[in-house]
Coordinates of C-alpha atoms and ligand atoms in Angstrom, one line a residue:
X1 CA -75.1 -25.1 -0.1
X2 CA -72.0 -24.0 -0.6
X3 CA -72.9 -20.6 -1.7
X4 CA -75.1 -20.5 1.1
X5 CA -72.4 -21.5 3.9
X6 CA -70.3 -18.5 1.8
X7 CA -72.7 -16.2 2.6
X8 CA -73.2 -17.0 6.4
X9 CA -69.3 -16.8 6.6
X10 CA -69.5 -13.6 4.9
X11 CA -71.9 -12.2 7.2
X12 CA -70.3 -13.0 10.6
X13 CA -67.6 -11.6 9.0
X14 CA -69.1 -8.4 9.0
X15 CA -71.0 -8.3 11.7
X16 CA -67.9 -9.3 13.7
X17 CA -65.8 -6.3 11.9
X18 CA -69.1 -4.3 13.1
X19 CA -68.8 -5.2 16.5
X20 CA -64.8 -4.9 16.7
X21 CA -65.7 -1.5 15.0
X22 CA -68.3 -0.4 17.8
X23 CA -66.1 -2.1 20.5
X24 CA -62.7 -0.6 19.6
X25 CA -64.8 3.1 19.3
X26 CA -65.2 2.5 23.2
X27 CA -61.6 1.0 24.2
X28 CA -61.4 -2.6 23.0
X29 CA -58.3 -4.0 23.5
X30 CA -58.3 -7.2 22.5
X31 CA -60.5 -8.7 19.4
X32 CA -60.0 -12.1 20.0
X33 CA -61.9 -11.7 22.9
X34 CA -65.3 -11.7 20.4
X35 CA -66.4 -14.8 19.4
X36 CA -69.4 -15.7 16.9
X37 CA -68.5 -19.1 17.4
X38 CA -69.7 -21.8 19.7
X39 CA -67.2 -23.8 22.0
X40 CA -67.1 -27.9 22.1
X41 CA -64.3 -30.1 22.8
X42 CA -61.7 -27.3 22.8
X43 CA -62.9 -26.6 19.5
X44 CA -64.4 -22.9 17.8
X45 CA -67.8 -24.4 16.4
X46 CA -70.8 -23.8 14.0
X47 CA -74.3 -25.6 14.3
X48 CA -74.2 -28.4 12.6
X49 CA -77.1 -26.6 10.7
X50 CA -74.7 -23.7 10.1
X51 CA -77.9 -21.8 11.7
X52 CA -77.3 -18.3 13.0
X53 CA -79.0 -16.1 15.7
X54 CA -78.7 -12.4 16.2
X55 CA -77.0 -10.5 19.3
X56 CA -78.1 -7.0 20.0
X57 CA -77.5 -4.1 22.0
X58 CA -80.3 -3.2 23.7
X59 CA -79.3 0.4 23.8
X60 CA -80.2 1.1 20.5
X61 CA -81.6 -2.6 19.4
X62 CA -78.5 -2.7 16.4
X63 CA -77.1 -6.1 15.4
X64 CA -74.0 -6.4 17.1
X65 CA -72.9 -10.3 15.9
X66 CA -74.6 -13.2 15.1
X67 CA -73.7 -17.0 16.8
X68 CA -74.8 -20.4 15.7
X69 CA -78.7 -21.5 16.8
X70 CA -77.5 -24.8 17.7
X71 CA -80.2 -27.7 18.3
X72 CA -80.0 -31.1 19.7
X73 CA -77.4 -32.9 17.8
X74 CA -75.0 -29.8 18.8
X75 CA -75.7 -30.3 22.8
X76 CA -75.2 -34.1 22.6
X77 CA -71.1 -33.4 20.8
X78 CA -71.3 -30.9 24.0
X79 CA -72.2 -33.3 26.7
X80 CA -70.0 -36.2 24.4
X81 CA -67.0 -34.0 24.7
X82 CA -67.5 -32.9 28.9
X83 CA -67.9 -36.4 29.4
X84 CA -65.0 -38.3 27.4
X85 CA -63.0 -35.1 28.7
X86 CA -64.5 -36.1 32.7
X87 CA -62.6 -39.3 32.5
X88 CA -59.5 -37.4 32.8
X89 CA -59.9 -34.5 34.4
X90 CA -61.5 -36.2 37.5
X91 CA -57.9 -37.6 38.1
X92 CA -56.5 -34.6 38.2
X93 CA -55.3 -33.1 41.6
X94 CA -56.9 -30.4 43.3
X95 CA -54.0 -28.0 43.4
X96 CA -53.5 -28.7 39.9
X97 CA -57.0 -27.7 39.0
X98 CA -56.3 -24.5 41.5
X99 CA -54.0 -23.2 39.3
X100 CA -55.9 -23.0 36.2
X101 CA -58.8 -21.3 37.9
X102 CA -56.2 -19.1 39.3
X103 CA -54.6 -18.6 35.6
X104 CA -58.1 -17.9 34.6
X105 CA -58.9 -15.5 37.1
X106 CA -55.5 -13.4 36.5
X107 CA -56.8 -13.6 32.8
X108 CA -59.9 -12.2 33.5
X109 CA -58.5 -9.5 35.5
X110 CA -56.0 -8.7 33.0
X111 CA -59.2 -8.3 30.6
X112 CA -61.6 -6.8 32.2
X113 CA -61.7 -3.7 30.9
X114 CA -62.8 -5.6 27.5
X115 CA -65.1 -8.0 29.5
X116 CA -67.1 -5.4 30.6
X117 CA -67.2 -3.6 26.9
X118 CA -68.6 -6.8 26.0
X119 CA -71.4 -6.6 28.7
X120 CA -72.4 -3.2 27.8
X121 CA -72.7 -4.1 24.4
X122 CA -75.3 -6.9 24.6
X123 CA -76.6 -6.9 28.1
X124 CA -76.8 -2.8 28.3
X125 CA -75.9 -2.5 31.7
X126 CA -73.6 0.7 32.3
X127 CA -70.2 0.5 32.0
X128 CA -69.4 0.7 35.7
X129 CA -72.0 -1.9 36.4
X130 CA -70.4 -3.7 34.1
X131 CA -66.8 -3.4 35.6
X132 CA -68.1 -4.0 38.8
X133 CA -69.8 -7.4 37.3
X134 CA -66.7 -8.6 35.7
X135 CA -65.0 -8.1 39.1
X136 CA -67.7 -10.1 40.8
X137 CA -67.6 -13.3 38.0
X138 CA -63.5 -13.1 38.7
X139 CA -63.7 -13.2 42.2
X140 CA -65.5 -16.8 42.1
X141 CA -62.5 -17.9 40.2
X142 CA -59.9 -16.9 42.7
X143 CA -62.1 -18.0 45.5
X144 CA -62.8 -21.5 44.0
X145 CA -59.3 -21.9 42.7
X146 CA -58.8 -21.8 46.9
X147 CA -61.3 -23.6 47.3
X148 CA -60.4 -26.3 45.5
X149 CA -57.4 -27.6 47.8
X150 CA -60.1 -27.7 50.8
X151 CA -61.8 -30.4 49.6
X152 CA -62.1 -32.9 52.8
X153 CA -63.4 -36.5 53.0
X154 CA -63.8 -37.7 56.7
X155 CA -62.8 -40.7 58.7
X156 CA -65.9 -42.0 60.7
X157 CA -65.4 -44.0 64.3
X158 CA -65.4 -47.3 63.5
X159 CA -68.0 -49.9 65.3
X160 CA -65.3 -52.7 65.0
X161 CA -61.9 -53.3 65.1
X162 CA -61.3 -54.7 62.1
X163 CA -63.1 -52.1 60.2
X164 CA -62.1 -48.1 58.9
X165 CA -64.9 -45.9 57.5
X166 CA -63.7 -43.2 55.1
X167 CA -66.0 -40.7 53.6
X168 CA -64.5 -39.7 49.9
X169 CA -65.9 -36.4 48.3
X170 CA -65.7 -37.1 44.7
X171 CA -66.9 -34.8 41.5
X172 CA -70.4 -35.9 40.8
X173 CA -69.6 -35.7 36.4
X174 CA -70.6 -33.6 33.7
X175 CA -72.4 -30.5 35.0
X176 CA -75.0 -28.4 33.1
X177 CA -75.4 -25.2 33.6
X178 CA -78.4 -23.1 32.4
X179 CA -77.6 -19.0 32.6
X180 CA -79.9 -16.0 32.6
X181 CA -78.7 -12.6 31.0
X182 CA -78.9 -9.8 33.8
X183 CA -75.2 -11.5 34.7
X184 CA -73.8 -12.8 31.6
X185 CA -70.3 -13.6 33.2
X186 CA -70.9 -13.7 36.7
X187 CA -73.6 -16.7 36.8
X188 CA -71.1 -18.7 34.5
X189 CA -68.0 -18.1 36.6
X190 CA -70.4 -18.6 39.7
X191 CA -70.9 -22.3 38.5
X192 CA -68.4 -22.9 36.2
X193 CA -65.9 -22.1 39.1
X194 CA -67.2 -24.4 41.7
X195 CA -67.9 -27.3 39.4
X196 CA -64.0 -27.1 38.1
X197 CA -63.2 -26.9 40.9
X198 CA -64.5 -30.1 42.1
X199 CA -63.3 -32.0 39.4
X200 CA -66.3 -31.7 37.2
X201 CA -66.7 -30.7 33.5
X202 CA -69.0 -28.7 32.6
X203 CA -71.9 -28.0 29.4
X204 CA -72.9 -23.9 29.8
X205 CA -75.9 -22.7 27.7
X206 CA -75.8 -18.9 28.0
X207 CA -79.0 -16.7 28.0
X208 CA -80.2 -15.9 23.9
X209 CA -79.2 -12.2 24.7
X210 CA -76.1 -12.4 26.1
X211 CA -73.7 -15.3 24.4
X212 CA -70.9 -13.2 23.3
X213 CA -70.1 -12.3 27.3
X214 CA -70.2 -16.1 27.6
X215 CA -67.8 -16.9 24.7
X216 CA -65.6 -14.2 26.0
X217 CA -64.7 -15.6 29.5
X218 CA -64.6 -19.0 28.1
X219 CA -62.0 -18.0 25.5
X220 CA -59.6 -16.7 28.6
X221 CA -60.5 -20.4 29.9
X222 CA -59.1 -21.8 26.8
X223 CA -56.3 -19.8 27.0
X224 CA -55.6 -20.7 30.7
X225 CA -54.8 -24.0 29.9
X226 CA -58.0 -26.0 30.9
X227 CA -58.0 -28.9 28.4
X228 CA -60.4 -29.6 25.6
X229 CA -64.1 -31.0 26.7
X230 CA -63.5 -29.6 30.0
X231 CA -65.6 -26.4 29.6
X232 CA -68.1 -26.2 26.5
X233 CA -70.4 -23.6 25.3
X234 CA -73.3 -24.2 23.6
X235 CA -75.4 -21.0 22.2
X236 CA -78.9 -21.6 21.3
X237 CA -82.0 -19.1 20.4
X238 CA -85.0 -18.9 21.9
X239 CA -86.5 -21.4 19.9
X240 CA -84.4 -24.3 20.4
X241 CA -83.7 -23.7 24.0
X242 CA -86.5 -26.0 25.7
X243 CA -85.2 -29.1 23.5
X244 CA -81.4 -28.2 24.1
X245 CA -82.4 -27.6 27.8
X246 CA -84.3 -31.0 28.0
X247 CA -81.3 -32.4 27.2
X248 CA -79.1 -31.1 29.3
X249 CA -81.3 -32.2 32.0
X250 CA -82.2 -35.8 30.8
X251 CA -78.8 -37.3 29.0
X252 CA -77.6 -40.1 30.8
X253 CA -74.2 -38.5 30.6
X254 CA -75.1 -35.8 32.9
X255 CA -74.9 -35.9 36.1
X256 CA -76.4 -32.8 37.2
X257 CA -77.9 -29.7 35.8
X258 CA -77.4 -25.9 37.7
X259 CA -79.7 -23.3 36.7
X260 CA -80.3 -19.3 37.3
X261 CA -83.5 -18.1 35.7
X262 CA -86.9 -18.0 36.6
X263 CA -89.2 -19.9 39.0
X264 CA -91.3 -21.3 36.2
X265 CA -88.1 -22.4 34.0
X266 CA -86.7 -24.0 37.0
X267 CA -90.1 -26.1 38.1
X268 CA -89.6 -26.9 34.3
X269 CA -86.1 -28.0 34.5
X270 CA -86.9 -29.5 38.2
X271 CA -89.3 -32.1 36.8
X272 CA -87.2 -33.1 33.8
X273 CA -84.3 -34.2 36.3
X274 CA -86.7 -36.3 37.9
X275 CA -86.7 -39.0 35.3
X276 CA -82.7 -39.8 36.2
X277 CA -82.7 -38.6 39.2
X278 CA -80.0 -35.6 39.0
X279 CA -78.7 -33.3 41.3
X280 CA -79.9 -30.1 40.9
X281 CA -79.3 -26.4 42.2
X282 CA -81.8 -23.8 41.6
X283 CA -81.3 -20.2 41.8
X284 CA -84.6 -18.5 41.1
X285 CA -87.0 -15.8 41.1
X286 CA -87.5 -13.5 44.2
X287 CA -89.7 -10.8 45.6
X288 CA -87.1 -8.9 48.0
X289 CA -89.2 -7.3 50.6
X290 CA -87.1 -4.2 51.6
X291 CA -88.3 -2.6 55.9
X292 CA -87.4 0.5 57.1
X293 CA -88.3 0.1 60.4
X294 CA -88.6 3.6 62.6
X295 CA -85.2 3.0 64.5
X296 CA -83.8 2.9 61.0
X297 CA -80.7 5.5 60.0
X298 CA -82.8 7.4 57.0
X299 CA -79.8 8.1 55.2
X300 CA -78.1 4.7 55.1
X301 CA -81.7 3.2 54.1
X302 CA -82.2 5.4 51.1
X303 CA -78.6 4.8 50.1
X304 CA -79.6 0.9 50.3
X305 CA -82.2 1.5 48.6
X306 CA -81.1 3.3 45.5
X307 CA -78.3 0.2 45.5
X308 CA -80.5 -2.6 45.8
X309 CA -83.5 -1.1 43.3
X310 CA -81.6 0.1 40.6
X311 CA -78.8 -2.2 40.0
X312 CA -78.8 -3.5 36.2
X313 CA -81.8 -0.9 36.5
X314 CA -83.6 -3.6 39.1
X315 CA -83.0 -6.6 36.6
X316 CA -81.8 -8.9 39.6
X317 CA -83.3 -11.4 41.2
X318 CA -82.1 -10.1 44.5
X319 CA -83.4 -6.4 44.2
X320 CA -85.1 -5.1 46.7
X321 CA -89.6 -5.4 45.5
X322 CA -91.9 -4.7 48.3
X323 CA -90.4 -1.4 50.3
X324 CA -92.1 -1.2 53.4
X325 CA -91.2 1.6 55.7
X326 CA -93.2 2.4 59.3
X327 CA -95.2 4.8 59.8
X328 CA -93.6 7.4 62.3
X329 CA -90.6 7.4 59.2
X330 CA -92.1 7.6 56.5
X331 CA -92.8 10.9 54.9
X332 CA -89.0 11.5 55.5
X333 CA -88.0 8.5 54.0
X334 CA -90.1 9.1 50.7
X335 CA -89.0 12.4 50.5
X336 CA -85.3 11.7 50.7
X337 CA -85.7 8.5 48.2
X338 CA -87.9 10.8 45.8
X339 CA -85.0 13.6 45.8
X340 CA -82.2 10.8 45.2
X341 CA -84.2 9.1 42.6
X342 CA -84.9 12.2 41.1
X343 CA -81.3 14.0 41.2
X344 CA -78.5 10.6 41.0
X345 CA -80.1 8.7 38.1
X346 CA -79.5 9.3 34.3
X347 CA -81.1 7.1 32.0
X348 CA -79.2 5.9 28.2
X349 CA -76.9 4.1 26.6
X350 CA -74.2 2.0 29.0
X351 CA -70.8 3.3 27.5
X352 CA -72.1 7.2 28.4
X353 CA -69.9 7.5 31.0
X354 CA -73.2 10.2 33.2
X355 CA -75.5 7.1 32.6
X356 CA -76.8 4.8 35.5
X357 CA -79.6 3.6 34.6
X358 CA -79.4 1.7 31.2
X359 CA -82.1 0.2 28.8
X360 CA -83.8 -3.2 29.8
X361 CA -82.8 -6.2 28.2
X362 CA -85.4 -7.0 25.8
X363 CA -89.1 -5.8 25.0
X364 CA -90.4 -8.7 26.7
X365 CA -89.0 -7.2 30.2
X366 CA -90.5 -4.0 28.7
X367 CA -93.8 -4.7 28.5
X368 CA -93.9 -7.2 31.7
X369 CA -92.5 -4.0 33.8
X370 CA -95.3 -1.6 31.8
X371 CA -97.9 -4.1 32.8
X372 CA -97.0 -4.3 36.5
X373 CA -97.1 -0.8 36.4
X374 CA -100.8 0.0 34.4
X375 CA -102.4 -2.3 36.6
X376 CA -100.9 -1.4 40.1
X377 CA -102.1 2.2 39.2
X378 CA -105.3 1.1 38.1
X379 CA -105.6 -0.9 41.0
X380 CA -104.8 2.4 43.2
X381 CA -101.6 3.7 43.7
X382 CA -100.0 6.9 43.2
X383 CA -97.3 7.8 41.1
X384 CA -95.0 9.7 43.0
X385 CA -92.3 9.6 39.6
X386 CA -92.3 8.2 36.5
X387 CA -94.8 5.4 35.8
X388 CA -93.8 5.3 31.9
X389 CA -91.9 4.0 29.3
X390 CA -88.4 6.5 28.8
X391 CA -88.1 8.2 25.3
X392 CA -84.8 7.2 25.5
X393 CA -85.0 4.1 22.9
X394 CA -87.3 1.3 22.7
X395 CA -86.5 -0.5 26.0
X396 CA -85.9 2.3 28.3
X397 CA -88.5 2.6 31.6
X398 CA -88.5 6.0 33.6
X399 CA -86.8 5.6 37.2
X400 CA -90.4 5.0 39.1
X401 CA -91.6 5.5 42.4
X402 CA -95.4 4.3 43.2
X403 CA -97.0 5.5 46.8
X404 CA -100.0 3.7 48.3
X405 CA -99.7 0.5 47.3
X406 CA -101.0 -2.9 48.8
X407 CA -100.3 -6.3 49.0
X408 CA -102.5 -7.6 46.2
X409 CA -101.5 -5.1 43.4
X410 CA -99.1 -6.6 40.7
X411 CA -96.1 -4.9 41.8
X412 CA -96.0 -6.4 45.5
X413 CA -97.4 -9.7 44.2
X414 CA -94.6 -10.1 41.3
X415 CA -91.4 -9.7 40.7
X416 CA -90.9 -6.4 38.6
X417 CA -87.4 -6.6 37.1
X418 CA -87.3 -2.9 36.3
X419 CA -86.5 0.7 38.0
X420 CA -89.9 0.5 40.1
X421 CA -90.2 1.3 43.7
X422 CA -93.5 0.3 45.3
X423 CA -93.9 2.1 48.8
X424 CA -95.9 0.5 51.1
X425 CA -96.6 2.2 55.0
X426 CA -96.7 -0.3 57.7
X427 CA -97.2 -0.3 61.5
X428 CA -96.0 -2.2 63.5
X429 CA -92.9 -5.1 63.4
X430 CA -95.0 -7.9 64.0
X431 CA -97.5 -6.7 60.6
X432 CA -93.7 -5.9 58.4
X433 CA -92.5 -9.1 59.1
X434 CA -96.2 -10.7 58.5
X435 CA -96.0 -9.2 54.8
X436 CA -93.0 -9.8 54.1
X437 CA -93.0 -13.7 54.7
X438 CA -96.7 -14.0 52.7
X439 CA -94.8 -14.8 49.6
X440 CA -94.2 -17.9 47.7
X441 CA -90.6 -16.2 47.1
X442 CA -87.8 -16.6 49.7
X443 CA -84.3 -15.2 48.1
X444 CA -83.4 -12.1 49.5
X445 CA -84.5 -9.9 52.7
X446 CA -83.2 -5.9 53.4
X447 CA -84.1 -4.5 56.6
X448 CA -82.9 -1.5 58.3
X449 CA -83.0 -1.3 61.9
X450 CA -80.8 0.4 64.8
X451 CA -82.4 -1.5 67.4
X452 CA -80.3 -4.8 68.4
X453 CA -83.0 -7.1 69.4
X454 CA -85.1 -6.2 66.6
X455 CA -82.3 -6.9 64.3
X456 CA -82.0 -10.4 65.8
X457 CA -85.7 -10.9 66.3
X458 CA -86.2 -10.0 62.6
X459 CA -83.9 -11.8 61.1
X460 CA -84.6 -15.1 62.3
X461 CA -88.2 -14.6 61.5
X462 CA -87.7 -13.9 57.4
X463 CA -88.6 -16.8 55.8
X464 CA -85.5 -15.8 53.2
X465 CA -82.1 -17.8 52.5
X466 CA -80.4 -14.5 52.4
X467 CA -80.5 -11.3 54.8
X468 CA -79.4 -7.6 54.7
X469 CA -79.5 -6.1 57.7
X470 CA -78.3 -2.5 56.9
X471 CA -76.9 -3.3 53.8
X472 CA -78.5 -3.3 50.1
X473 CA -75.1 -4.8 48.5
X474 CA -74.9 -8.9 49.6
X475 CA -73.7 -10.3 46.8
X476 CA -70.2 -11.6 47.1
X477 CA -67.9 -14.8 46.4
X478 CA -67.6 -15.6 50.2
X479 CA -71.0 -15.3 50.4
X480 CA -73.6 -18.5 50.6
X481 CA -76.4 -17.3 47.5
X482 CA -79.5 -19.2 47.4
X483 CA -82.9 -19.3 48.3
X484 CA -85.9 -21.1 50.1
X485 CA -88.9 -21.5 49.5
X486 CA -89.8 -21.3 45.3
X487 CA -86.6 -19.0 45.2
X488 CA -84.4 -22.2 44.8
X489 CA -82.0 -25.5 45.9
X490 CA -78.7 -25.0 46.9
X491 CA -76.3 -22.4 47.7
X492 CA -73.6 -20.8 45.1
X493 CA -70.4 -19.5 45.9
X494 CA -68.9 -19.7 50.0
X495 CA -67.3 -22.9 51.2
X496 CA -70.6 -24.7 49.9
X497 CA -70.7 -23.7 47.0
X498 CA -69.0 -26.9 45.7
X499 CA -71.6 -29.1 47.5
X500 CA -73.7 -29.4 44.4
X501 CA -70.9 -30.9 42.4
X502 CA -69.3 -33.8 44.9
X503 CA -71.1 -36.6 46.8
X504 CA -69.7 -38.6 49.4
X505 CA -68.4 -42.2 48.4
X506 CA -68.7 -44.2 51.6
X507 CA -65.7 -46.9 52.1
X508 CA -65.6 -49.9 54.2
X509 CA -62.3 -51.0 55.1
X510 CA -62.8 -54.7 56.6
X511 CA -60.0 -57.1 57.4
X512 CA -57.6 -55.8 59.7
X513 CA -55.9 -57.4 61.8
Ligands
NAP1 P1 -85.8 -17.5 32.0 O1 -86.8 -17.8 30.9 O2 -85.9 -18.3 33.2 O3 -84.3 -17.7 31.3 C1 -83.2 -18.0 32.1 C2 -82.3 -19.0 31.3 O4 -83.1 -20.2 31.1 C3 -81.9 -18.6 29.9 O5 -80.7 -19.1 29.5 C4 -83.0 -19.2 29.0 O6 -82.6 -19.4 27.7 C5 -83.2 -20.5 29.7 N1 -84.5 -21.2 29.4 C6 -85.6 -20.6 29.1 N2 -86.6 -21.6 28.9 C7 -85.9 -22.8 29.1 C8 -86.3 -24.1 29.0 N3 -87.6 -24.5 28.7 N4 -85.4 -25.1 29.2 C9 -84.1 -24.8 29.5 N5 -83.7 -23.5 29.6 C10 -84.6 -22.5 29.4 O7 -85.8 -16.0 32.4 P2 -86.2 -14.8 31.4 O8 -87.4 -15.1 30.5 O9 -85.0 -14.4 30.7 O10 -86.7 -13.8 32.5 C11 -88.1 -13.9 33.0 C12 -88.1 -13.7 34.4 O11 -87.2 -14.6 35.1 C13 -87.6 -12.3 34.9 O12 -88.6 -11.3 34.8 C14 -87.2 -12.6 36.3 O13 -88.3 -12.6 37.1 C15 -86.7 -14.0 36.2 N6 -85.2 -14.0 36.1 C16 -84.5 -14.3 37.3 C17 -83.2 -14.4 37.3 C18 -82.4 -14.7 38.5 O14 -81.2 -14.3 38.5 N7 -83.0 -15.4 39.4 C19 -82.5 -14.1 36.1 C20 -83.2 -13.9 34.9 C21 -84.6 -13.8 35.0 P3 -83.1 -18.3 26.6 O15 -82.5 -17.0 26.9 O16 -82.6 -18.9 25.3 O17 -84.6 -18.3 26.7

């Protein structure tokens, strides 16, 4: 055993000096940002199995580090710690919790060059992408750290005069939080930040291909001062993570779970909070229509477009899916997208400084994205561009544009994740907006539109909890993100962000005189 537990040490060891090797090559500032450990009760941890999983870069599929597989009995120290470590930090006062989101926020400004090396590295995404992601995961620190202080109970009018009503809004406990890879440090300082902010501690499990970006932010959390138990990490493979997950949704410790993935992880993760009776936010899968409509600026559409497609080369839940555009518009439309797809993308490796389009994250994605592809052509539509794997590596998928497609081929029924463009030709308003509601899926809407009424018409028809109205970028900390329909519960970041984590305490004040 011993020899064995030798060995493992000796192999982070050099997988770490690898990655610190690889890292440093591209900038790296500061090592002791990379972690292979896990982090419980203010503490650098193994599994209690001393069980490993590997971390690659999906550019080239190398081992970049390997962290520990933890399992059940790991989770249960996790949610042990947040909640023995809930006891105090629910007394603390709001400002006092302000200021060490705020010191964590000037940390991970102060880092974020490294932060978004580390993103590259294991999520692939290109290096601007990846700056532009650690910007957006700080932001919810700053905004929540203000946040924070504005967190009002109410006085109600009494019925009698011998009575006071107070509302209190009070942290709801220990918070889990379930993350998906396509934003490694965003999603966690998304949640993380609200639930902190509320007084809250908080259980994360990262995504299996994208830890170290967890382990990373967290370390700048330890540094600014949050106490032991408050925040704890817990990295898990693929195998374990539906027991470690059942956990974190069933423990009588916790008091709610919050979770970014898919639609059927969250119906999953829905019904196992039913047993206790948890609060739960969901932030799930979409199908983003995207309408051109013929009033539309041509320009500032396409523009859109290429924005919300081929972020994280389409690998987000709010990327624009079903592109309608009207008739009278369309030919110029698809010529202008075809020419900027063609002549602004560069498919490789994230840390090429030309590259926009990087790998995807795993050959899972790869294959779901091929399949949606094969059988939308087979079904009937053209391929304007692309339409293949890119010879680029092993998870690479050529920038793709398909023509002619309807509303029952693969690629307007699911939700690609990939660089794929399905055009679709529509009429008239009345048969866009009809299409674009008939989906289970109600995250994100785009529309373009230059015509005032229309704007306002259209918008209040889109069965969708989130609206672009010439604008492909939404995403932001003042924002309210969240779905309807199967696309999720709750809204993350904005002033309601912190909903999820308090409830109101109602208190009867009797006796006065
Ligand atoms: P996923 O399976 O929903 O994974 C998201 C997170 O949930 C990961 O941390 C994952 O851990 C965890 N998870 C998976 N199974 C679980 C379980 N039984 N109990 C508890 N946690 C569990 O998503 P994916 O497989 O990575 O991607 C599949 C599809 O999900 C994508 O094609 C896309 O449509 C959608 N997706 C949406 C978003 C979004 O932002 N809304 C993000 C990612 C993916 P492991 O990594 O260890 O499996």
């Amino acid at each position: 055993m011993a020899v064995l537990n030798y060995l493992r040490t000796a192999l982070i060891h050099h997988k770490h000096t690898l990655m610190m090797e690889v890292l440093k090559g591209h900038g790296l500032r500061y090592a002791s940002l990379l972690h292979q450990e896990a982090y419980i009760g203010g503490k650098w941890v193994s599994a209690a199995s001393g069980k490993l999983f590997p971390v690659t870069n999906p550019a080239n599929s190398k081992v970049i580090a390997s962290v520990p597989d933890m399992e059940v009995t790991d989770t249960e120290a996790a949610i042990n710690s947040a909640y023995e470590a809930f006891q105090t930090w629910q007394t603390t006062t709001a400002r006092e919790r302000s200021l060490l989101l705020r010191n964590w926020y000037n940390l991970m400004e102060q880092h974020k060059e490294d932060l978004a090396l580390i993103v590259t590295a294991e999520a692939g995404k290109p290096l601007s992408e990846s700056r532009g992601e650690i910007g957006y995961g700080s932001s919810f620190l700053e905004w929540f750290s203000e946040e924070a202080k504005r967190i009002y109970g109410e006085v109600a009018q009494s019925p009698a005069s011998s009575k006071e009503l107070f509302f209190l809004r009070q942290p709801i406990g220990v918070a889990s939080m379930i993350t998906p890879w396509n934003f490694p440090n965003a999603m966690i300082t998304r949640k993380a930040g609200a639930a902190l902010a509320a007084g809250c501690t908080c259980v994360i499990k990262p995504a299996e291909d994208t830890p170290l970006s967890a382990l990373a932010a967290v370390d700048l959390a330890e540094k600014a001062g949050f106490p032991p138990g408050v925040i704890n990490v817990v990295t898990t493979s693929r195998a374990n993570t539906p027991a470690v997950g059942k956990l974190m949704c069933t423990s009588p410790k916790v008091a709610g779970i919050s979770f970014t993935g898919s639609t059927a992880i969250g119906r999953v993760l829905y019904e196992q909070c039913a047993s206790g009776i948890k609060r739960i936010g969901l932030e799930l899968g979409g199908n983003a229509p995207f309408i051109v409509f013929s009033s539309a600026d041509v320009k500032s559409a396409v523009e859109g477009l290429m924005v919300a497609k081929f972020r994280n080369s389409g690998q987000a839940c709010i990327s624009a899916n079903r592109i309608l555009v009207q008739e009278e518009i369309y030919d110029k439309f698809s010529e202008a997208l075809e020419e900027a797809v063609r002549k602004r993308l560069t498919v490789g490796d994230g840390f090429n400084k030309e590259v926009n389009i990087g790998p995807l994250i795993n050959i899972n994605q790869l294959k779901r994205v091929e399949r949606i592809v094969n059988e939308s052509v087979a079904a009937g539509a053209g391929v304007v561009l692309g339409g293949k794997c890119h010879d680029m590596g092993d998870l690479f998928f050529q920038p793709t544009i398909l023509c002619n497609v309807t509303e029952d081929m693969a690629c307007f029924q699911e939700e690609i994740f990939g660089p794929v463009i399905a055009l679709k030709k529509f009429k008239c308003e009345e048969e866009a907006v009809n299409i674009a509601n008939a989906s289970k899926f109600g995250l994100a809407c785009y529309f373009y539109s230059q015509d005032v009424s229309q704007v306002w018409r259209v918008a209040r028809r889109l069965e969708s909890g989130m609206i672009g109205i010439n604008e492909g970028l939404i995403s932001t900390a003042e924002g309210a993100f969240g779905g309807v329909k199967q696309s999720g519960i709750g809204r993350e970041g904005s002033r309601h962000g912190i909903d999820d984590y308090t409830y109101l305490k109602y208190i009867c004040l009797g006796g006065i005189n």
